[in-house]
Amino acid sequence: MRVYEGILIAVTIAALIGSLFIFKKSRWMLRTSAGLAALLFAAHALVEGLRWPMLPAYATVALLLLLELRQELFHSKITKQRKARNDSQAAEPTFLMHRSRTKRATTKRTTVRRVLSGAAILVYAAVSIALPVLFPIFSFDTPKGPYGIGTVSYAWTDEAREETFAAGKGSPRQLRVQVWYPADPNAQGTASAYVPDAQVYLQAFRDILGLPELLFSSLKDVRTHAIQAAPLSTEESAYPVLIFSHGLHGYESQNTFQIERLVSEGYIVVGINHTYSSLASVFPDGQVALFDGQGKQGFEELQFDFMDNLNKIWVKDVQFVLDRLERLNANDADRRFTGHLDMQRIGMFGHSFGGATTVQMLLNDPRIQAGINMDGVLFGEDRIPAEGVGKPFMMMSADSTLAGAEAMSDEQIAAMGTTRSEAEEYYKQVYARYAPVTADGNTWVTLDDTLHLSFSDLFLMSPLLEWTQGVDARGTQRLVNALTLDFFDHYLKGQPLNMLNQPAGQYEGYTLQRES
């Protein structure tokens, strides 16, 4: 809930309570509360912008103004009526007796009316507070590092590759790439939007992922800590580079919680949007490319042959981006990155299918020196050798993911279009590919009480998602960030290991596993 939203709701609740118990005897208090509510509404609209979860508060502001208008219109009339009644009162005993009975009946009706009104105010208070809380304009933890954050985006075309997805077939493959980089902590400018076109993403969440549109209705208002096109910090001559690869149906900024933390500690992070495999790609010329499952759905989409072949495209995407970064480092037309990308210190991390891509890059491209796979099945053309990846590598997994078919209900398996026996056989192959993960001294971390999407921003978007799935979104993200920084700070910056230097075993919130 934003600042003016909270104040506006508090004022309208107080005004409604006052109108029930106080304001009938105090015209100026109703006038003051209605005026204050109107001013707060105007400030909220101008500074923060209107949104649907605040509709009860907006309606109450209108109600207060109408009550004030009604009071002003009828005040003189009521005064005259009271004066006329006082002048015409008689002192007859029968009339006094009748008046006494009428007063008692009126008092009883007033009490009932006040009880009902009080209950209505309680309902209003609950609803007006709950809606902005359940459907928030979500935010990210303030990064703790010494650097501010700048960001720029590029649309790069790989003229050497022809697009193979149907919607773009025959044209060169295009990629949207977003770069986050260290800036002065006091850098001024426009805060970067979370996604480049909120309406496109809103529809994609609904149409492609089948998620309720209401959960993402405030996406257009979400801002990050990154400043658009801020000057690169001159604190260091060059910064280590990290490539981020999202998951299938994901997008380049889906791990903003993690990206901002890394950049604040002195890394340049390059997020790749894998066109037609991402939820949506929005290019500067207005072109939009939505997810294309190539006719595959459910269990069919997860088959190893299909996914291994798709992964080849992603690997080539990353290799192409690395080539472009080398050119950018040699000669940036905007003079921002020239000579400031440390291409001798490059790491990579990815979620889900992007994690699988990270492993393939570790195995096949000498430019990637260290990598993290966050809960990704090891799809790809090459298997990890029995002796290990051969480079620093950390696997992070959700405990629910490793539970495999055992954690899935019959209904969930049926919804995927498969049977329990097929699902169990599939997971046997998954586990077989995982077998060499800890070889050569590498680490496998399993996070307690987490889901596959705990390694992304998704559960921040609404407490409803977090509560219904039984996860602690921010707690998990802070743990992921601590592990990620510990890993890259050691292997790319030469700092000593902390959390990852502990013996294998169970710790609070996670388990460390290494080859015995």
Short mmCIF file of N, CA and C in Angstrom, two decimals, residues 314-452:
data_model
loop_
_atom_site.label_atom_id
_atom_site.label_comp_id
_atom_site.label_asym_id
_atom_site.label_seq_id
_atom_site.Cartn_x
_atom_site.Cartn_y
_atom_site.Cartn_z
N TRP A 314 19.01 -21.37 -27.35
CA TRP A 314 19.34 -20.51 -26.22
C TRP A 314 20.86 -20.38 -26.05
N VAL A 315 21.57 -21.47 -26.24
CA VAL A 315 23.04 -21.42 -26.13
C VAL A 315 23.61 -20.46 -27.17
N LYS A 316 23.09 -20.53 -28.38
CA LYS A 316 23.55 -19.63 -29.43
C LYS A 316 23.17 -18.18 -29.13
N ASP A 317 22.02 -18.00 -28.48
CA ASP A 317 21.63 -16.64 -28.04
C ASP A 317 22.70 -16.07 -27.11
N VAL A 318 23.10 -16.85 -26.12
CA VAL A 318 24.06 -16.37 -25.14
C VAL A 318 25.41 -16.10 -25.80
N GLN A 319 25.84 -16.99 -26.69
CA GLN A 319 27.13 -16.80 -27.38
C GLN A 319 27.10 -15.53 -28.24
N PHE A 320 25.97 -15.29 -28.89
CA PHE A 320 25.82 -14.08 -29.69
C PHE A 320 25.90 -12.83 -28.80
N VAL A 321 25.23 -12.85 -27.66
CA VAL A 321 25.25 -11.71 -26.74
C VAL A 321 26.65 -11.47 -26.22
N LEU A 322 27.38 -12.51 -25.92
CA LEU A 322 28.77 -12.34 -25.48
C LEU A 322 29.61 -11.68 -26.57
N ASP A 323 29.38 -12.08 -27.82
CA ASP A 323 30.09 -11.43 -28.94
C ASP A 323 29.77 -9.95 -29.01
N ARG A 324 28.49 -9.61 -28.82
CA ARG A 324 28.09 -8.20 -28.88
C ARG A 324 28.65 -7.41 -27.70
N LEU A 325 28.75 -8.06 -26.55
CA LEU A 325 29.34 -7.38 -25.39
C LEU A 325 30.81 -7.07 -25.62
N GLU A 326 31.50 -7.96 -26.30
CA GLU A 326 32.91 -7.71 -26.64
C GLU A 326 33.02 -6.48 -27.54
N ARG A 327 32.09 -6.37 -28.50
CA ARG A 327 32.09 -5.20 -29.38
C ARG A 327 31.72 -3.93 -28.60
N LEU A 328 30.77 -4.07 -27.68
CA LEU A 328 30.36 -2.92 -26.88
C LEU A 328 31.51 -2.45 -26.00
N ASN A 329 32.26 -3.40 -25.46
CA ASN A 329 33.39 -3.05 -24.62
C ASN A 329 34.50 -2.38 -25.42
N ALA A 330 34.62 -2.76 -26.69
CA ALA A 330 35.65 -2.17 -27.55
C ALA A 330 35.27 -0.78 -28.02
N ASN A 331 33.95 -0.59 -28.29
CA ASN A 331 33.52 0.71 -28.82
C ASN A 331 32.02 0.88 -28.62
N ASP A 332 31.65 1.48 -27.52
CA ASP A 332 30.25 1.77 -27.23
C ASP A 332 29.91 3.14 -27.81
N ALA A 333 28.94 3.17 -28.72
CA ALA A 333 28.56 4.43 -29.36
C ALA A 333 28.11 5.47 -28.34
N ASP A 334 27.56 5.01 -27.20
CA ASP A 334 27.11 5.93 -26.16
C ASP A 334 28.21 6.25 -25.15
N ARG A 335 29.40 5.66 -25.37
CA ARG A 335 30.57 5.89 -24.52
C ARG A 335 30.31 5.54 -23.05
N ARG A 336 29.44 4.60 -22.83
CA ARG A 336 29.13 4.22 -21.46
C ARG A 336 29.99 3.03 -21.03
N PHE A 337 30.07 2.01 -21.87
CA PHE A 337 30.70 0.76 -21.46
C PHE A 337 32.09 0.54 -22.04
N THR A 338 32.54 1.39 -22.92
CA THR A 338 33.84 1.18 -23.56
C THR A 338 34.94 1.00 -22.52
N GLY A 339 35.55 -0.17 -22.52
CA GLY A 339 36.65 -0.48 -21.61
C GLY A 339 36.24 -0.78 -20.19
N HIS A 340 34.93 -0.80 -19.91
CA HIS A 340 34.48 -0.97 -18.52
C HIS A 340 33.84 -2.34 -18.25
N LEU A 341 33.71 -3.16 -19.29
CA LEU A 341 33.23 -4.53 -19.10
C LEU A 341 34.45 -5.44 -18.93
N ASP A 342 34.57 -6.05 -17.79
CA ASP A 342 35.72 -6.94 -17.56
C ASP A 342 35.42 -8.29 -18.18
N MET A 343 35.80 -8.46 -19.42
CA MET A 343 35.50 -9.68 -20.17
C MET A 343 36.39 -10.85 -19.77
N GLN A 344 37.27 -10.62 -18.82
CA GLN A 344 38.08 -11.72 -18.27
C GLN A 344 37.43 -12.30 -17.02
N ARG A 345 36.38 -11.66 -16.55
CA ARG A 345 35.66 -12.16 -15.37
C ARG A 345 34.17 -12.21 -15.71
N ILE A 346 33.75 -13.30 -16.31
CA ILE A 346 32.36 -13.45 -16.73
C ILE A 346 31.75 -14.68 -16.04
N GLY A 347 30.60 -14.47 -15.43
CA GLY A 347 29.83 -15.56 -14.86
C GLY A 347 28.45 -15.60 -15.47
N MET A 348 27.69 -16.62 -15.12
CA MET A 348 26.34 -16.74 -15.66
C MET A 348 25.45 -17.40 -14.62
N PHE A 349 24.20 -16.97 -14.58
CA PHE A 349 23.21 -17.63 -13.73
C PHE A 349 21.88 -17.64 -14.46
N GLY A 350 21.07 -18.64 -14.16
CA GLY A 350 19.80 -18.75 -14.85
C GLY A 350 18.80 -19.53 -14.04
N HIS A 351 17.54 -19.30 -14.33
CA HIS A 351 16.45 -20.00 -13.65
C HIS A 351 15.81 -21.00 -14.60
N SER A 352 15.59 -22.20 -14.11
CA SER A 352 14.88 -23.23 -14.85
C SER A 352 15.61 -23.53 -16.18
N PHE A 353 14.96 -23.27 -17.32
CA PHE A 353 15.60 -23.56 -18.60
C PHE A 353 16.84 -22.69 -18.79
N GLY A 354 16.82 -21.49 -18.19
CA GLY A 354 18.01 -20.64 -18.22
C GLY A 354 19.13 -21.21 -17.39
N GLY A 355 18.79 -21.94 -16.33
CA GLY A 355 19.80 -22.64 -15.54
C GLY A 355 20.44 -23.77 -16.33
N ALA A 356 19.60 -24.48 -17.09
CA ALA A 356 20.13 -25.53 -17.97
C ALA A 356 21.06 -24.93 -19.02
N THR A 357 20.70 -23.76 -19.53
CA THR A 357 21.54 -23.07 -20.52
C THR A 357 22.87 -22.66 -19.90
N THR A 358 22.84 -22.26 -18.64
CA THR A 358 24.07 -21.91 -17.93
C THR A 358 25.03 -23.09 -17.90
N VAL A 359 24.51 -24.28 -17.63
CA VAL A 359 25.37 -25.48 -17.59
C VAL A 359 25.97 -25.76 -18.96
N GLN A 360 25.17 -25.62 -20.00
CA GLN A 360 25.68 -25.85 -21.35
C GLN A 360 26.77 -24.85 -21.71
N MET A 361 26.62 -23.61 -21.27
CA MET A 361 27.65 -22.60 -21.53
C MET A 361 28.92 -22.90 -20.75
N LEU A 362 28.78 -23.36 -19.53
CA LEU A 362 29.96 -23.75 -18.75
C LEU A 362 30.73 -24.87 -19.45
N LEU A 363 29.99 -25.78 -20.05
CA LEU A 363 30.62 -26.94 -20.70
C LEU A 363 31.23 -26.58 -22.05
N ASN A 364 30.72 -25.54 -22.71
CA ASN A 364 31.08 -25.33 -24.12
C ASN A 364 31.72 -23.98 -24.45
N ASP A 365 31.67 -23.01 -23.55
CA ASP A 365 32.22 -21.69 -23.89
C ASP A 365 33.24 -21.28 -22.82
N PRO A 366 34.49 -21.14 -23.20
CA PRO A 366 35.53 -20.82 -22.21
C PRO A 366 35.37 -19.43 -21.59
N ARG A 367 34.54 -18.58 -22.18
CA ARG A 367 34.37 -17.23 -21.64
C ARG A 367 33.59 -17.24 -20.32
N ILE A 368 32.74 -18.23 -20.13
CA ILE A 368 31.98 -18.35 -18.88
C ILE A 368 32.83 -19.09 -17.87
N GLN A 369 33.18 -18.40 -16.79
CA GLN A 369 34.12 -18.97 -15.82
C GLN A 369 33.45 -19.61 -14.61
N ALA A 370 32.23 -19.21 -14.30
CA ALA A 370 31.52 -19.76 -13.14
C ALA A 370 30.03 -19.60 -13.39
N GLY A 371 29.23 -20.54 -12.85
CA GLY A 371 27.80 -20.46 -13.14
C GLY A 371 26.92 -21.06 -12.07
N ILE A 372 25.66 -20.59 -12.05
CA ILE A 372 24.65 -21.06 -11.10
C ILE A 372 23.40 -21.47 -11.87
N ASN A 373 22.92 -22.66 -11.56
CA ASN A 373 21.66 -23.16 -12.11
C ASN A 373 20.63 -23.15 -10.99
N MET A 374 19.58 -22.32 -11.14
CA MET A 374 18.53 -22.26 -10.14
C MET A 374 17.34 -23.10 -10.57
N ASP A 375 17.29 -24.31 -10.04
CA ASP A 375 16.15 -25.22 -10.17
C ASP A 375 15.84 -25.61 -11.61
N GLY A 376 16.87 -25.74 -12.41
CA GLY A 376 16.66 -26.13 -13.80
C GLY A 376 17.00 -27.59 -14.04
N VAL A 377 16.09 -28.33 -14.68
CA VAL A 377 16.41 -29.67 -15.17
C VAL A 377 17.55 -29.53 -16.17
N LEU A 378 18.45 -30.49 -16.19
CA LEU A 378 19.65 -30.36 -17.02
C LEU A 378 19.38 -30.75 -18.47
N PHE A 379 18.53 -29.94 -19.11
CA PHE A 379 18.30 -30.09 -20.54
C PHE A 379 19.52 -29.59 -21.29
N GLY A 380 19.66 -30.02 -22.53
CA GLY A 380 20.77 -29.56 -23.36
C GLY A 380 21.45 -30.71 -24.07
N GLU A 381 22.24 -30.35 -25.04
CA GLU A 381 22.88 -31.36 -25.89
C GLU A 381 23.92 -32.18 -25.14
N ASP A 382 24.63 -31.57 -24.20
CA ASP A 382 25.74 -32.25 -23.51
C ASP A 382 25.38 -32.59 -22.08
N ARG A 383 25.89 -33.75 -21.62
CA ARG A 383 25.71 -34.18 -20.24
C ARG A 383 26.92 -33.73 -19.41
N ILE A 384 26.70 -33.48 -18.13
CA ILE A 384 27.82 -33.21 -17.24
C ILE A 384 28.64 -34.49 -17.12
N PRO A 385 29.94 -34.44 -17.39
CA PRO A 385 30.77 -35.65 -17.28
C PRO A 385 30.80 -36.17 -15.84
N ALA A 386 31.17 -37.43 -15.68
CA ALA A 386 31.24 -38.03 -14.35
C ALA A 386 32.21 -37.28 -13.45
N GLU A 387 33.23 -36.70 -14.05
CA GLU A 387 34.23 -35.98 -13.26
C GLU A 387 33.80 -34.55 -12.95
N GLY A 388 32.62 -34.12 -13.44
CA GLY A 388 32.09 -32.81 -13.09
C GLY A 388 32.15 -31.79 -14.21
N VAL A 389 31.65 -30.60 -13.92
CA VAL A 389 31.58 -29.53 -14.92
C VAL A 389 32.97 -29.07 -15.34
N GLY A 390 33.90 -29.07 -14.41
CA GLY A 390 35.25 -28.61 -14.71
C GLY A 390 35.47 -27.14 -14.44
N LYS A 391 34.45 -26.46 -13.96
CA LYS A 391 34.52 -25.05 -13.58
C LYS A 391 33.69 -24.86 -12.31
N PRO A 392 33.86 -23.75 -11.60
CA PRO A 392 33.02 -23.51 -10.43
C PRO A 392 31.54 -23.48 -10.81
N PHE A 393 30.76 -24.29 -10.11
CA PHE A 393 29.34 -24.46 -10.44
C PHE A 393 28.55 -24.71 -9.16
N MET A 394 27.41 -24.04 -9.06
CA MET A 394 26.51 -24.28 -7.94
C MET A 394 25.11 -24.55 -8.48
N MET A 395 24.52 -25.61 -7.97
CA MET A 395 23.13 -25.95 -8.27
C MET A 395 22.28 -25.54 -7.08
N MET A 396 21.20 -24.81 -7.34
CA MET A 396 20.22 -24.51 -6.29
C MET A 396 18.88 -25.11 -6.69
N SER A 397 18.28 -25.85 -5.75
CA SER A 397 17.02 -26.54 -6.05
C SER A 397 15.98 -26.26 -4.99
N ALA A 398 14.71 -26.26 -5.41
CA ALA A 398 13.59 -26.22 -4.48
C ALA A 398 13.36 -27.64 -3.97
N ASP A 399 13.09 -27.78 -2.68
CA ASP A 399 12.86 -29.12 -2.15
C ASP A 399 11.67 -29.81 -2.81
N SER A 400 10.65 -29.01 -3.19
CA SER A 400 9.48 -29.60 -3.84
C SER A 400 9.81 -30.13 -5.23
N THR A 401 10.75 -29.47 -5.92
CA THR A 401 11.16 -29.94 -7.25
C THR A 401 11.84 -31.30 -7.15
N LEU A 402 12.73 -31.45 -6.18
CA LEU A 402 13.46 -32.71 -6.04
C LEU A 402 12.58 -33.84 -5.57
N ALA A 403 11.40 -33.51 -5.00
CA ALA A 403 10.48 -34.56 -4.58
C ALA A 403 9.85 -35.26 -5.78
N GLY A 404 9.88 -34.60 -6.95
CA GLY A 404 9.43 -35.23 -8.19
C GLY A 404 7.97 -35.62 -8.17
N ALA A 405 7.69 -36.78 -8.77
CA ALA A 405 6.31 -37.24 -8.91
C ALA A 405 5.66 -37.53 -7.57
N GLU A 406 6.46 -37.81 -6.55
CA GLU A 406 5.91 -38.11 -5.23
C GLU A 406 5.15 -36.91 -4.65
N ALA A 407 5.56 -35.72 -5.03
CA ALA A 407 4.92 -34.50 -4.51
C ALA A 407 3.74 -34.06 -5.36
N MET A 408 3.43 -34.81 -6.41
CA MET A 408 2.36 -34.42 -7.33
C MET A 408 1.12 -35.28 -7.08
N SER A 409 -0.04 -34.62 -7.07
CA SER A 409 -1.29 -35.34 -6.92
C SER A 409 -1.68 -35.99 -8.24
N ASP A 410 -2.60 -36.94 -8.18
CA ASP A 410 -3.09 -37.58 -9.40
C ASP A 410 -3.72 -36.55 -10.34
N GLU A 411 -4.39 -35.56 -9.73
CA GLU A 411 -5.04 -34.51 -10.55
C GLU A 411 -3.99 -33.68 -11.28
N GLN A 412 -2.90 -33.34 -10.61
CA GLN A 412 -1.84 -32.56 -11.24
C GLN A 412 -1.19 -33.33 -12.38
N ILE A 413 -0.96 -34.59 -12.17
CA ILE A 413 -0.35 -35.41 -13.22
C ILE A 413 -1.29 -35.55 -14.40
N ALA A 414 -2.57 -35.76 -14.13
CA ALA A 414 -3.55 -35.88 -15.22
C ALA A 414 -3.65 -34.57 -16.01
N ALA A 415 -3.57 -33.43 -15.29
CA ALA A 415 -3.65 -32.13 -15.96
C ALA A 415 -2.48 -31.92 -16.91
N MET A 416 -1.35 -32.57 -16.65
CA MET A 416 -0.19 -32.47 -17.53
C MET A 416 -0.32 -33.37 -18.75
N GLY A 417 -1.32 -34.22 -18.75
CA GLY A 417 -1.54 -35.10 -19.89
C GLY A 417 -0.70 -36.36 -19.86
N THR A 418 -0.42 -36.87 -18.66
CA THR A 418 0.40 -38.07 -18.55
C THR A 418 -0.12 -38.94 -17.41
N THR A 419 0.57 -40.03 -17.13
CA THR A 419 0.19 -40.94 -16.06
C THR A 419 1.27 -40.92 -14.98
N ARG A 420 0.95 -41.46 -13.83
CA ARG A 420 1.94 -41.47 -12.74
C ARG A 420 3.16 -42.30 -13.12
N SER A 421 2.95 -43.42 -13.77
CA SER A 421 4.10 -44.26 -14.14
C SER A 421 5.01 -43.53 -15.14
N GLU A 422 4.42 -42.80 -16.09
CA GLU A 422 5.24 -42.03 -17.03
C GLU A 422 5.98 -40.90 -16.32
N ALA A 423 5.31 -40.26 -15.38
CA ALA A 423 5.94 -39.17 -14.63
C ALA A 423 7.10 -39.70 -13.79
N GLU A 424 6.91 -40.84 -13.16
CA GLU A 424 7.99 -41.44 -12.35
C GLU A 424 9.18 -41.82 -13.21
N GLU A 425 8.93 -42.35 -14.40
CA GLU A 425 10.02 -42.71 -15.31
C GLU A 425 10.76 -41.46 -15.79
N TYR A 426 10.00 -40.40 -16.03
CA TYR A 426 10.60 -39.14 -16.46
C TYR A 426 11.56 -38.63 -15.39
N TYR A 427 11.13 -38.66 -14.14
CA TYR A 427 11.98 -38.14 -13.06
C TYR A 427 13.20 -39.02 -12.83
N LYS A 428 13.14 -40.28 -13.16
CA LYS A 428 14.34 -41.12 -13.08
C LYS A 428 15.42 -40.58 -14.02
N GLN A 429 15.00 -40.16 -15.20
CA GLN A 429 15.96 -39.58 -16.15
C GLN A 429 16.48 -38.23 -15.66
N VAL A 430 15.58 -37.45 -15.03
CA VAL A 430 16.00 -36.16 -14.47
C VAL A 430 17.09 -36.38 -13.42
N TYR A 431 16.84 -37.32 -12.50
CA TYR A 431 17.80 -37.58 -11.43
C TYR A 431 19.11 -38.12 -11.97
N ALA A 432 19.05 -38.90 -13.05
CA ALA A 432 20.27 -39.45 -13.65
C ALA A 432 21.14 -38.32 -14.20
N ARG A 433 20.51 -37.31 -14.78
CA ARG A 433 21.27 -36.17 -15.30
C ARG A 433 21.88 -35.33 -14.17
N TYR A 434 21.22 -35.36 -13.00
CA TYR A 434 21.73 -34.61 -11.85
C TYR A 434 22.93 -35.28 -11.18
N ALA A 435 23.13 -36.55 -11.41
CA ALA A 435 24.09 -37.34 -10.63
C ALA A 435 25.48 -36.71 -10.48
N PRO A 436 26.09 -36.14 -11.54
CA PRO A 436 27.46 -35.60 -11.39
C PRO A 436 27.53 -34.15 -10.89
N VAL A 437 26.41 -33.57 -10.46
CA VAL A 437 26.39 -32.15 -10.11
C VAL A 437 27.46 -31.78 -9.09
N THR A 438 27.65 -32.61 -8.07
CA THR A 438 28.58 -32.24 -6.99
C THR A 438 30.00 -32.73 -7.22
N ALA A 439 30.25 -33.35 -8.37
CA ALA A 439 31.61 -33.84 -8.65
C ALA A 439 32.58 -32.67 -8.74
N ASP A 440 33.83 -32.94 -8.48
CA ASP A 440 34.90 -31.95 -8.59
C ASP A 440 34.75 -30.81 -7.57
N GLY A 441 34.13 -31.11 -6.42
CA GLY A 441 34.04 -30.13 -5.35
C GLY A 441 32.95 -29.10 -5.47
N ASN A 442 32.05 -29.26 -6.45
CA ASN A 442 30.98 -28.27 -6.61
C ASN A 442 29.85 -28.52 -5.61
N THR A 443 28.98 -27.52 -5.46
CA THR A 443 27.99 -27.50 -4.39
C THR A 443 26.57 -27.58 -4.93
N TRP A 444 25.74 -28.32 -4.20
CA TRP A 444 24.32 -28.41 -4.49
C TRP A 444 23.57 -27.94 -3.25
N VAL A 445 22.77 -26.88 -3.39
CA VAL A 445 22.02 -26.32 -2.27
C VAL A 445 20.54 -26.58 -2.50
N THR A 446 19.88 -27.19 -1.53
CA THR A 446 18.44 -27.41 -1.59
C THR A 446 17.77 -26.49 -0.58
N LEU A 447 16.82 -25.68 -1.05
CA LEU A 447 16.15 -24.71 -0.18
C LEU A 447 14.86 -25.31 0.37
N ASP A 448 14.66 -25.17 1.67
CA ASP A 448 13.48 -25.74 2.34
C ASP A 448 12.23 -24.93 2.02
N ASP A 449 11.10 -25.64 1.94
CA ASP A 449 9.78 -25.02 1.80
C ASP A 449 9.72 -24.04 0.63
N THR A 450 10.22 -24.48 -0.51
CA THR A 450 10.23 -23.62 -1.69
C THR A 450 9.62 -24.34 -2.88
N LEU A 451 9.24 -23.56 -3.87
CA LEU A 451 8.69 -24.06 -5.13
C LEU A 451 9.58 -23.61 -6.28
N HIS A 452 9.28 -24.11 -7.46
CA HIS A 452 10.10 -23.79 -8.63
C HIS A 452 10.17 -22.28 -8.86
#
